[in-house]
XYZ file of C-alpha atoms in Angstrom:
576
model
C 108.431 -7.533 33.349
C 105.278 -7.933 35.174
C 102.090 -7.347 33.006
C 100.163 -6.749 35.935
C 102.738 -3.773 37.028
C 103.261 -2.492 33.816
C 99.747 -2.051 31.977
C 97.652 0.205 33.928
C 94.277 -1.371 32.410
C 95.079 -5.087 33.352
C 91.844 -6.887 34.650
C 94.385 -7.934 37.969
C 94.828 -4.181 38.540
C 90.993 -3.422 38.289
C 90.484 -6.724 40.320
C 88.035 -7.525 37.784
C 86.922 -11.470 37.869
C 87.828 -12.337 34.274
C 85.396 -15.194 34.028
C 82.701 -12.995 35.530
C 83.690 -10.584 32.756
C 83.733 -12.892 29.571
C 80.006 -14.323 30.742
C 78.685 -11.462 31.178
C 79.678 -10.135 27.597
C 78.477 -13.412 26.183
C 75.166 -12.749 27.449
C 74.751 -8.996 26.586
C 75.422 -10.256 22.920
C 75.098 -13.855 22.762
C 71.888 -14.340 24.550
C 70.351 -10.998 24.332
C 67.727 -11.560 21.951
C 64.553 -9.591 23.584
C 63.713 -6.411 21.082
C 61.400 -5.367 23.377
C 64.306 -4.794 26.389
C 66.426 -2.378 23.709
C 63.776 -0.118 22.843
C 63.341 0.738 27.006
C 64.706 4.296 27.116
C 67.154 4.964 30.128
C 65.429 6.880 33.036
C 67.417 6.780 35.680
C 70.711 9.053 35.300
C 73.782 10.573 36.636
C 73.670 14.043 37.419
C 76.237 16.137 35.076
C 79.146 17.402 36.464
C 78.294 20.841 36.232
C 75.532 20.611 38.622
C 76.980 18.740 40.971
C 79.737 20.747 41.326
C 77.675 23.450 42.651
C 76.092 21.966 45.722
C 77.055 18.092 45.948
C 75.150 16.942 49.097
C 71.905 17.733 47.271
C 72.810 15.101 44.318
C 74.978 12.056 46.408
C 72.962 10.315 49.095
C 74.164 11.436 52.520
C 72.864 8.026 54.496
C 71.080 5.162 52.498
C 72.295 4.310 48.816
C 69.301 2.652 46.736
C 69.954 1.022 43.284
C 74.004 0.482 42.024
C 75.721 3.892 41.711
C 76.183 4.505 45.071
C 75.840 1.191 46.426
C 79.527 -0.005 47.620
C 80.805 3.886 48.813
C 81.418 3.417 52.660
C 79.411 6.347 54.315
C 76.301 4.820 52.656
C 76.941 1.219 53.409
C 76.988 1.077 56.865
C 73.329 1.548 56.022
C 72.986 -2.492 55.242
C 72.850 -3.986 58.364
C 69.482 -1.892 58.429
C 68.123 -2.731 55.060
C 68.865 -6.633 55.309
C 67.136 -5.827 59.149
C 64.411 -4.990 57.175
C 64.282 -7.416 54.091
C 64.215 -9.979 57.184
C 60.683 -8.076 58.421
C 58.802 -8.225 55.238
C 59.384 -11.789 54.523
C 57.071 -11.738 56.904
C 53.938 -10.121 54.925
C 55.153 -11.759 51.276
C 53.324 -14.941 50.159
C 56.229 -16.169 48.579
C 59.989 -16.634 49.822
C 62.416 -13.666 49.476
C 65.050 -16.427 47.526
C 61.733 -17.036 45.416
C 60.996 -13.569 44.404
C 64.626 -12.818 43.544
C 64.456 -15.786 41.216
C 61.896 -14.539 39.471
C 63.189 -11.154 38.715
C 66.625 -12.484 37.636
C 64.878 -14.605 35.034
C 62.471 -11.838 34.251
C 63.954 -8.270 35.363
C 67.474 -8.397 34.896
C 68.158 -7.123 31.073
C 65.133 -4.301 31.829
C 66.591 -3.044 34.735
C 70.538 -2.689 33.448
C 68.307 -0.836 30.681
C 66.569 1.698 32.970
C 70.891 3.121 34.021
C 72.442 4.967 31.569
C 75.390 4.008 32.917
C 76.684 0.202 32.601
C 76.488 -1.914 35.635
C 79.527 -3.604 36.482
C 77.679 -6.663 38.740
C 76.972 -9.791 37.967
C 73.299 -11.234 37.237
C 72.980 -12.278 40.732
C 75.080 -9.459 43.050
C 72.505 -6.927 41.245
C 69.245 -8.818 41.918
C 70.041 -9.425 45.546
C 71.065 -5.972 45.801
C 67.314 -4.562 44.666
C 65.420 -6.967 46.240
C 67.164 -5.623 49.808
C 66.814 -2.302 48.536
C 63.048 -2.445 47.526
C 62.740 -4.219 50.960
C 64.410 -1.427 52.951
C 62.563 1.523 50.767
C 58.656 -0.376 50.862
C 58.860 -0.493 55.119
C 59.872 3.223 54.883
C 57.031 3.864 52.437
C 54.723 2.409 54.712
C 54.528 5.336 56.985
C 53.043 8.060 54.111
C 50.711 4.812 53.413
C 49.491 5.602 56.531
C 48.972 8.726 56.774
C 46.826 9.006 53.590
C 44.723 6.152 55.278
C 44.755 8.413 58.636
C 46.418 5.730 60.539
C 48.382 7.357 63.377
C 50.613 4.052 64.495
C 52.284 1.465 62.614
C 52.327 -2.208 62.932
C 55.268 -4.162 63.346
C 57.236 -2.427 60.525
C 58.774 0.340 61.795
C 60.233 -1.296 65.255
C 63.202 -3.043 66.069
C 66.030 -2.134 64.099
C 64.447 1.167 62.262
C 62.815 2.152 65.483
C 65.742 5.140 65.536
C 65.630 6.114 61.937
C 62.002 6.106 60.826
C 58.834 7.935 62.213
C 55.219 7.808 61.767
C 55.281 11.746 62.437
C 58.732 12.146 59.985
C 60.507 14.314 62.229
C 63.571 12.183 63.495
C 66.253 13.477 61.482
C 67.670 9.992 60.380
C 63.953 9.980 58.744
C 64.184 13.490 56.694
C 67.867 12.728 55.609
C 67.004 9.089 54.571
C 63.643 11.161 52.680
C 65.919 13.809 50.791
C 68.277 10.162 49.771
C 64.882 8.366 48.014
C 64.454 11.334 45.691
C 68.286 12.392 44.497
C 68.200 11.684 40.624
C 71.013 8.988 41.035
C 69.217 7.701 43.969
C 66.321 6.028 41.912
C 64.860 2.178 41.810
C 62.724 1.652 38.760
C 58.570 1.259 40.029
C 57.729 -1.872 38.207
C 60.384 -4.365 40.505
C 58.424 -2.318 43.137
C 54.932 -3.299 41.962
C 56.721 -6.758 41.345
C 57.572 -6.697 44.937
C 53.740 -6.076 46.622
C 52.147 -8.268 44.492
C 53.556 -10.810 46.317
C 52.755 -9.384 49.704
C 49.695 -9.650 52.023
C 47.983 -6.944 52.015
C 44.710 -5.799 54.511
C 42.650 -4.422 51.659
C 42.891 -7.288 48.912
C 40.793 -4.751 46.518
C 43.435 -1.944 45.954
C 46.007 -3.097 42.973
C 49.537 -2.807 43.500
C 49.908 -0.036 41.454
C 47.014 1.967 43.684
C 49.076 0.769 46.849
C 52.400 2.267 45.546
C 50.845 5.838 44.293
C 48.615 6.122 47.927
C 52.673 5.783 49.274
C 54.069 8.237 46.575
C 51.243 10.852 47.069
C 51.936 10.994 50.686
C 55.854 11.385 50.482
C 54.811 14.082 47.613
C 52.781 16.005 50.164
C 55.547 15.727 52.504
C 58.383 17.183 50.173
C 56.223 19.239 48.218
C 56.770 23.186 48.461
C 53.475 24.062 47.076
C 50.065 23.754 48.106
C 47.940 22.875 45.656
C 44.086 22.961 46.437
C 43.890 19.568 44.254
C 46.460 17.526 43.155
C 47.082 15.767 39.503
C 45.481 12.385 38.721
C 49.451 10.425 38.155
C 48.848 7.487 36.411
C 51.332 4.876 38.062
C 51.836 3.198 34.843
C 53.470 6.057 33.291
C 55.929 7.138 35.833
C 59.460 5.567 35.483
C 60.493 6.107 39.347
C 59.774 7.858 42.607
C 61.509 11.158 41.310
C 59.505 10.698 37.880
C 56.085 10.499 39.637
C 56.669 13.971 42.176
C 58.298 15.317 38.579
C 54.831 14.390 37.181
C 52.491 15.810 40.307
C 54.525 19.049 40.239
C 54.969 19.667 36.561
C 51.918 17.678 35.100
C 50.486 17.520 31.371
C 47.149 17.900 30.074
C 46.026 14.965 30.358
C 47.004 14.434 34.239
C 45.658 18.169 34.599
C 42.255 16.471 32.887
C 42.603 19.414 29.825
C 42.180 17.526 26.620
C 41.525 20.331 24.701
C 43.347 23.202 24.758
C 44.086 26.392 22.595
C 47.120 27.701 22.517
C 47.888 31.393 21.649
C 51.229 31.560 20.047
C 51.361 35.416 19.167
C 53.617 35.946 21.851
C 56.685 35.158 20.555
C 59.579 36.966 22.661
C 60.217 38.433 25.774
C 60.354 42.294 25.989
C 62.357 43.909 29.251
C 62.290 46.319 31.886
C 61.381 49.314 30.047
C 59.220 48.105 27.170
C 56.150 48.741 26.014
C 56.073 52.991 26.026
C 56.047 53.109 22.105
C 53.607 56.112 22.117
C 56.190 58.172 23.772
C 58.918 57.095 21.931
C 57.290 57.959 18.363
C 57.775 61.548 19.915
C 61.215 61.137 20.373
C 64.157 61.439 17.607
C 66.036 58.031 16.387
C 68.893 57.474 19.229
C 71.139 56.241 16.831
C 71.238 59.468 14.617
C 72.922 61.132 17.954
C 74.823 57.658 18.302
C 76.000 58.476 14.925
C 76.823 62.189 14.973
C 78.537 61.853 18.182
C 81.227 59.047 16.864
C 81.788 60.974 13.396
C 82.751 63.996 15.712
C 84.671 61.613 17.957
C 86.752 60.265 14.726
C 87.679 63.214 13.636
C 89.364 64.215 16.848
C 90.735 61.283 17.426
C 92.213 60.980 14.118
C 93.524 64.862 14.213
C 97.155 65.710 15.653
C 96.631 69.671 15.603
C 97.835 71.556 19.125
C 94.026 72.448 20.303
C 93.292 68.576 19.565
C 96.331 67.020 21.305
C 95.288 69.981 24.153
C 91.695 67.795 24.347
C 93.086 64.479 24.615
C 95.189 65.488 27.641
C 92.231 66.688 29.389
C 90.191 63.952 28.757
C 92.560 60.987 29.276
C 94.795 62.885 31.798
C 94.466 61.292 34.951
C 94.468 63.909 37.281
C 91.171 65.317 35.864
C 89.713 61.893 35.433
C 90.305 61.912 39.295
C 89.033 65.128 39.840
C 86.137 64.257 38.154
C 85.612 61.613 40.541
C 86.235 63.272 43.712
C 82.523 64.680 44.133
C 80.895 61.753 42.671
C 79.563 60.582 45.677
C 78.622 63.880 46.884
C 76.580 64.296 43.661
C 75.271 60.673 43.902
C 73.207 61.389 47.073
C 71.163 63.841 45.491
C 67.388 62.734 44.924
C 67.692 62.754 41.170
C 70.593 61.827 40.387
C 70.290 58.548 42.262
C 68.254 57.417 39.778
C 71.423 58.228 36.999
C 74.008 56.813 38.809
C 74.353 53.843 36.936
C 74.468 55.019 33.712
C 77.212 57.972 34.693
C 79.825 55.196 36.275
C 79.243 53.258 32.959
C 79.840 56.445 30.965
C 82.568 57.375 33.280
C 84.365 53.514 33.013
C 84.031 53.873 28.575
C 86.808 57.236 29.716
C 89.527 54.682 28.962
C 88.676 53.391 25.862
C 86.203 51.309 23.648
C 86.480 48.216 25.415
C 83.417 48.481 27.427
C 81.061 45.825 26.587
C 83.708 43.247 28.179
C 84.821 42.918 31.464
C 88.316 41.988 32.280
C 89.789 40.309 35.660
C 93.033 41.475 37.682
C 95.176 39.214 34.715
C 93.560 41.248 32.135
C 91.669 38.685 30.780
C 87.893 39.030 29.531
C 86.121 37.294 31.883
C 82.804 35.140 30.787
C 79.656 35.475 32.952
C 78.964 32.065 34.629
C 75.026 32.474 34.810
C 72.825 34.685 33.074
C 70.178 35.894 35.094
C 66.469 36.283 33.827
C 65.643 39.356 33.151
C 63.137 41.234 35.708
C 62.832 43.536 38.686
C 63.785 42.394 42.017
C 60.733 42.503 44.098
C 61.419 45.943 45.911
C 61.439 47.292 42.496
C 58.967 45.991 41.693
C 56.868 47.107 44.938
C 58.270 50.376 44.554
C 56.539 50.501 41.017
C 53.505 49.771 42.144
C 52.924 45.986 41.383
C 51.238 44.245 44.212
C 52.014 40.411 45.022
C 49.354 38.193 46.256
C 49.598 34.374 46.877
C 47.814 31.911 45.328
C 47.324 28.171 46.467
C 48.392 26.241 43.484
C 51.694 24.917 41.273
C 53.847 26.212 39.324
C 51.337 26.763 36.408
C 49.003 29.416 38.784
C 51.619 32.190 38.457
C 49.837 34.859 36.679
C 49.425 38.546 36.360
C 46.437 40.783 36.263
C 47.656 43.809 34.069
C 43.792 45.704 35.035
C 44.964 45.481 39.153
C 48.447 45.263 38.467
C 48.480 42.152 40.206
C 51.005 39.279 40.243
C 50.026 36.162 41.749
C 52.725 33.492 42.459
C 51.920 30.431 44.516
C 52.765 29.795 47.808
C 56.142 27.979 48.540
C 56.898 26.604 51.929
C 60.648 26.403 52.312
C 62.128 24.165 54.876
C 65.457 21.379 55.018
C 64.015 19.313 52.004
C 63.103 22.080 49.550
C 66.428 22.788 47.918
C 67.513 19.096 47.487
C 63.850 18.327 46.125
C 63.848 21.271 43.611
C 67.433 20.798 42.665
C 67.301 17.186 42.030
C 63.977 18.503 39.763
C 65.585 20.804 37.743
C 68.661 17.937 37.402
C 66.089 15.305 36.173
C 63.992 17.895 33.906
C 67.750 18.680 32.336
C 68.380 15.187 31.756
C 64.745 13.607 30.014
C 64.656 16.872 28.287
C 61.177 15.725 26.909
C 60.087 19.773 26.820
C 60.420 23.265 28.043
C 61.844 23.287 31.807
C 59.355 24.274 33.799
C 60.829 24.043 36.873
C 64.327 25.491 36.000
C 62.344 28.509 34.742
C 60.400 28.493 37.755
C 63.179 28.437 39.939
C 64.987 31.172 37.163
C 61.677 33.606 37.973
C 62.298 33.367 41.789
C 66.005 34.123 41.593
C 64.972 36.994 39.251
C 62.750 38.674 41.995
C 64.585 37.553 45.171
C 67.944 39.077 45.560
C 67.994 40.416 48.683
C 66.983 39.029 52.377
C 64.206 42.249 51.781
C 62.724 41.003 48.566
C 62.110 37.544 50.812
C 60.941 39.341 53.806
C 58.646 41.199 51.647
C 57.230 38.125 50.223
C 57.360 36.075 53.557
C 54.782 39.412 54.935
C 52.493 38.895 51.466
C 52.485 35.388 52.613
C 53.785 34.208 49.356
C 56.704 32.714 50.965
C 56.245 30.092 54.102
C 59.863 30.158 56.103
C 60.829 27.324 57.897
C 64.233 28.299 57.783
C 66.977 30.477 59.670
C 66.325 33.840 58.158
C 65.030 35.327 55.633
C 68.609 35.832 54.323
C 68.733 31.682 53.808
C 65.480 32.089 51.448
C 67.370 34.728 49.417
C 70.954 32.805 49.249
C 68.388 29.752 48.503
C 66.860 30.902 44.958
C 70.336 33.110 44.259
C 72.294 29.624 44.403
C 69.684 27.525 42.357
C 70.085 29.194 39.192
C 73.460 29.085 39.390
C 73.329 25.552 38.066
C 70.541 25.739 35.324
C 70.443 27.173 31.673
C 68.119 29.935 30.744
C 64.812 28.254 29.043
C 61.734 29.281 27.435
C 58.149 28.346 28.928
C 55.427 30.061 26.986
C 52.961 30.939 29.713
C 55.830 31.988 32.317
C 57.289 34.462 29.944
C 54.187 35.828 28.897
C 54.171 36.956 32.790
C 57.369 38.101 32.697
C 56.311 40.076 29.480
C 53.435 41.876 31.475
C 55.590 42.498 34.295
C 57.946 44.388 32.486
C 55.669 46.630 30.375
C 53.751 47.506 33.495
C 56.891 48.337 35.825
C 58.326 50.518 32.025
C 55.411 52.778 32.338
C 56.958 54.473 35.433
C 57.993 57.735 35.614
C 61.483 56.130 37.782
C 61.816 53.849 34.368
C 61.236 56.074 31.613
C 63.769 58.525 32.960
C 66.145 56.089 33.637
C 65.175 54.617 29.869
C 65.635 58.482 28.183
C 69.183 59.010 30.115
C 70.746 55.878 29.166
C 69.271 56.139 25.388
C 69.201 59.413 24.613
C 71.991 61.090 26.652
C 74.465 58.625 28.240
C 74.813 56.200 24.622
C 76.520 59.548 23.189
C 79.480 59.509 25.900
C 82.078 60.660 23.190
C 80.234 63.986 22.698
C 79.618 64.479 26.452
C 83.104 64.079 27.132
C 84.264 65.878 24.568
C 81.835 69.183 25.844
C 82.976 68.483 29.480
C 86.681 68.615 28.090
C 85.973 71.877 26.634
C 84.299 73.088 29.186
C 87.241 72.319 31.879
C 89.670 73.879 29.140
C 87.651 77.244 29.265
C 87.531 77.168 33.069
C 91.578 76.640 33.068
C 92.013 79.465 30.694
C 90.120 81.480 33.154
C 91.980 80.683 36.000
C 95.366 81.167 33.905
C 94.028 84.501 33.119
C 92.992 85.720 36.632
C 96.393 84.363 37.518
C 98.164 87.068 35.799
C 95.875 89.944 35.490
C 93.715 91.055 38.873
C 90.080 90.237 38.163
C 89.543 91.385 41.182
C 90.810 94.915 39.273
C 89.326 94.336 36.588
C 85.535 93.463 38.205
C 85.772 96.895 40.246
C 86.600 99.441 36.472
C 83.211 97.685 35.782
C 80.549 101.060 36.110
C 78.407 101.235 38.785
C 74.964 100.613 38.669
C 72.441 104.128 38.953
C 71.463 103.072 42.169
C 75.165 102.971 43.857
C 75.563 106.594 41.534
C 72.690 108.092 43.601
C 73.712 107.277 46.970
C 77.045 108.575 46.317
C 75.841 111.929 45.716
């Protein structure tokens, strides 16, 4: 029998190049001998699974594929007649010859760069070379624009004509331009910066004083300020050197340390050590107020020992209480009752009370097969923003990052920074969150960030209401899209801890507590609704008394009965 037919994992089925194969193995082991190459840590990954199954076109490059994981799929590389368009154009500004440059950084480059994937590249020495060089070629003419514009130029040479003429823009508003944009920053879309700096030192440049590296971060900053949701009065001094890739530098200008911040000393006040929720922070009041779990207690021994007992009143109890047709008359006025003022504010807590009727099992949820279903995101804990509003917590913006949201307990204040929202936001934050996830080097700042916003914005009226504070800058549809926009970010991320964040979210929720809406809410669902059992079992009794009425009036008249009542003196006198 054929081998090639019958094992699966043949090189002829995988059309792998055997010789290709074996030399390439030689030299990982053979001729690797550089220490220095093994200790690079990867920096460019793959975005897991479970994030890109939740919105894919905001992790796979939709028009231009840079670097080898996306390189030979065929929507992306009809893109290479443009890029090898373009590698032809800068020849023109390099000192050197492109064959020249790509010598050096196969001699140089190679090992480092199959270092910087997590994933192994399946190329040979030469195929992967060729294919940055083109890459780098394509990406540098594209940079040139934001180059520009932080130098206040309003036209552009020679470099974006010709063949890019219909994709690129000095004004970025061509929409081959903002699609090819979101592309350069997807987390698998990434080209490690030093080939880049490799690249323009070898090209002519107007001002011979600025470095390479001060060339390349005048480009970054400008696509930064271009994708950027925030408006920061000043930005982050980025040092070039430290940043990995374009994604790791705008990770770096919107999430940056101390030192980029200029802080070098800095105390930190670690009493805070949790997170306390909606409805925190009254302990004076509560002191007042007996131990909930004594009731909790009472009410289940009482429970037990019904529950236990066959006797005829018992078994008379449990038919009232788990018959269904009073369970449905119980039910039939609910929504008459609901729309009263006050007990709007107890409606929760009665259709939880009035769903534990069947049985124990109501700390799970269970779908149509009767299985307990698991929740797929937990949500950070917090008022929505009408809430919120309605409590008497007043939003203001602030122009900053991520690291200005605050709140002033004295004004009742919270200040959150402005976010503009337009096409590029959600690919730009989700692709942050993705690469935060995946260099895990501390707390996730932005996933929390974007956790916060989902917390407060669940309805197109919590994003109107910010859009009127002027904390929230829509470029979009509707103010619906902003709402669906936060909702489906956190749907991908983890909960996380940031210590300054949830010291906000701390504040928040002992100031919106102190209501009078929260604490009555608070004493029902403590101190009345957690002892169900002995509610029921009173409203059971008190539906048998009401049936032994009626059974009574049914056989004797209580209409005759209400009239051999006496008379009251007043009647007595007028009748005489």
């Amino acid at each position: 029998m054929n081998s090639t037919i019958s094992n699966p994992y043949s090189f002829s089925k995988q059309n792998v190049n055997q010789h290709e194969w074996v030399e390439s193995m030689r030299k990982s082991i053979v001729e690797h001998e550089d220490e220095e190459v093994s200790k690079i840590p990867v920096s460019i990954f793959t975005v897991p699974n479970v994030l890109l199954a939740t919105n894919p076109e905001s992790y796979i490059p939709q028009q231009v594929a840079l670097g080898p994981f996306h390189h030979w799929r065929p929507e992306v590389y009809e893109m290479q007649r443009y890029k090898l368009a373009a590698a032809r154009r800068y020849q023109k500004y390099m000192n050197i010859s492109f064959d020249r440059i790509v010598e050096v950084m196969k001699k140089n480059d190679e090992a480092r760069i199959r270092a910087c994937y997590h994933k192994f590249i399946d190329m040979s020495g030469d195929a992967l070379i060729w294919m940055m060089a083109v890459d780098m070629a394509f990406l540098l003419e594209f940079l040139v624009v934001y180059s520009m514009r932080e130098q206040g130029l309003t036209q552009t040479k020679d470099v974006t004509s010709g063949a890019m003429s219909h994709l690129v823009d000095v004004s970025g508003k061509k929409l081959s331009h903002m699609t090819i944009l979101r592309d350069i920053v997807m987390v698998e879309n990434q080209i490690p910066l030093f080939l880049i700096k490799t690249m323009l030192k070898h090209q002519h440049r107007d001002d011979q004083n600025k470095s390479a590296g001060e060339t390349l971060k005048s480009m970054l900053i400008g696509v930064y300020r271009e994708l950027s949701p925030f408006q920061e009065q000043e930005l982050a001094n980025v040092d070039i050197e430290d940043c990995d890739h374009i994604l790791d530098f705008l990770f770096h200008m919107t999430v940056p340390n101390n030192k980029e911040l200029g802080i070098y000393d800095m105390n930190i006040d670690m009493e805070h050590e949790g997170i306390e929720y909606a409805g925190d922070g009254d302990d004076d009041q509560e002191k007042t107020l007996p131990d909930p779990s004594n009731l909790r207690k009472f009410s289940n021994i009482i429970w037990d020992l019904l529950s236990k007992s066959n006797a005829g009143m018992v078994r008379i109890f449990k038919k009232i209480i788990f018959g269904k047709p009073v369970a449905l008359m119980m039910k039939l006025p609910w929504k008459i009752l609901s729309s009263l003022p006050i007990l709007k504010l107890m409606k929760g807590p009665i259709e939880n009370m009035f769903e534990n009727f069947r049985g124990e099992g109501g700390e799970e949820t269970k779908d149509e097969s009767g299985e307990t279903k698991t929740p797929t995101i937990e949500e950070i804990t917090i008022p929505s923003v009408m809430e919120l509003a309605k409590a008497g917590i007043i939003f203001s913006p602030v122009n900053g990052g991520i690291f200005d949201i605050s709140f002033d307990v004295e004004r009742c204040t919270l200040y959150l920074p402005v976010v503009e929202l337009d096409v590029n936001t959600e690919v730009y934050l989700r692709n942050l969150v993705a690469y935060e996830a995946c260099v895990a080097a501390g707390p996730l700042v932005v996933a929390r960030y974007t956790e916060l916003m989902n917390g407060i914005i669940d309805t197109e009226e919590d994003a109107k209401y910010l859009r009127e504070r002027g904390i929230v800058v829509n470029h979009l549809k509707s103010d619906k899209e902003v709402a669906d926009l936060w909702n489906g970010m956190s749907k991908c991320v983890k909960l996380t801890k940031v210590e300054k964040m949830d010291k906000v979210i701390e504040d928040v929720n002992k100031r919106y507590g102190k209501t009078w809406r929260v604490k009555l809410s608070k004493f029902m669902r403590t101190y009345v609704f957690a002892s169900w059992k002995l509610l029921t079992l009173l409203a059971a009794m008190c539906l048998l008394f009401l049936t032994t009425v009626q059974a009574f009036c049914s056989v004797y008249s209580c209409a005759r009965v209400f009239h051999q009542l006496p008379e009251i003196s007043g009647s007595e006198g007028t009748a005489e």
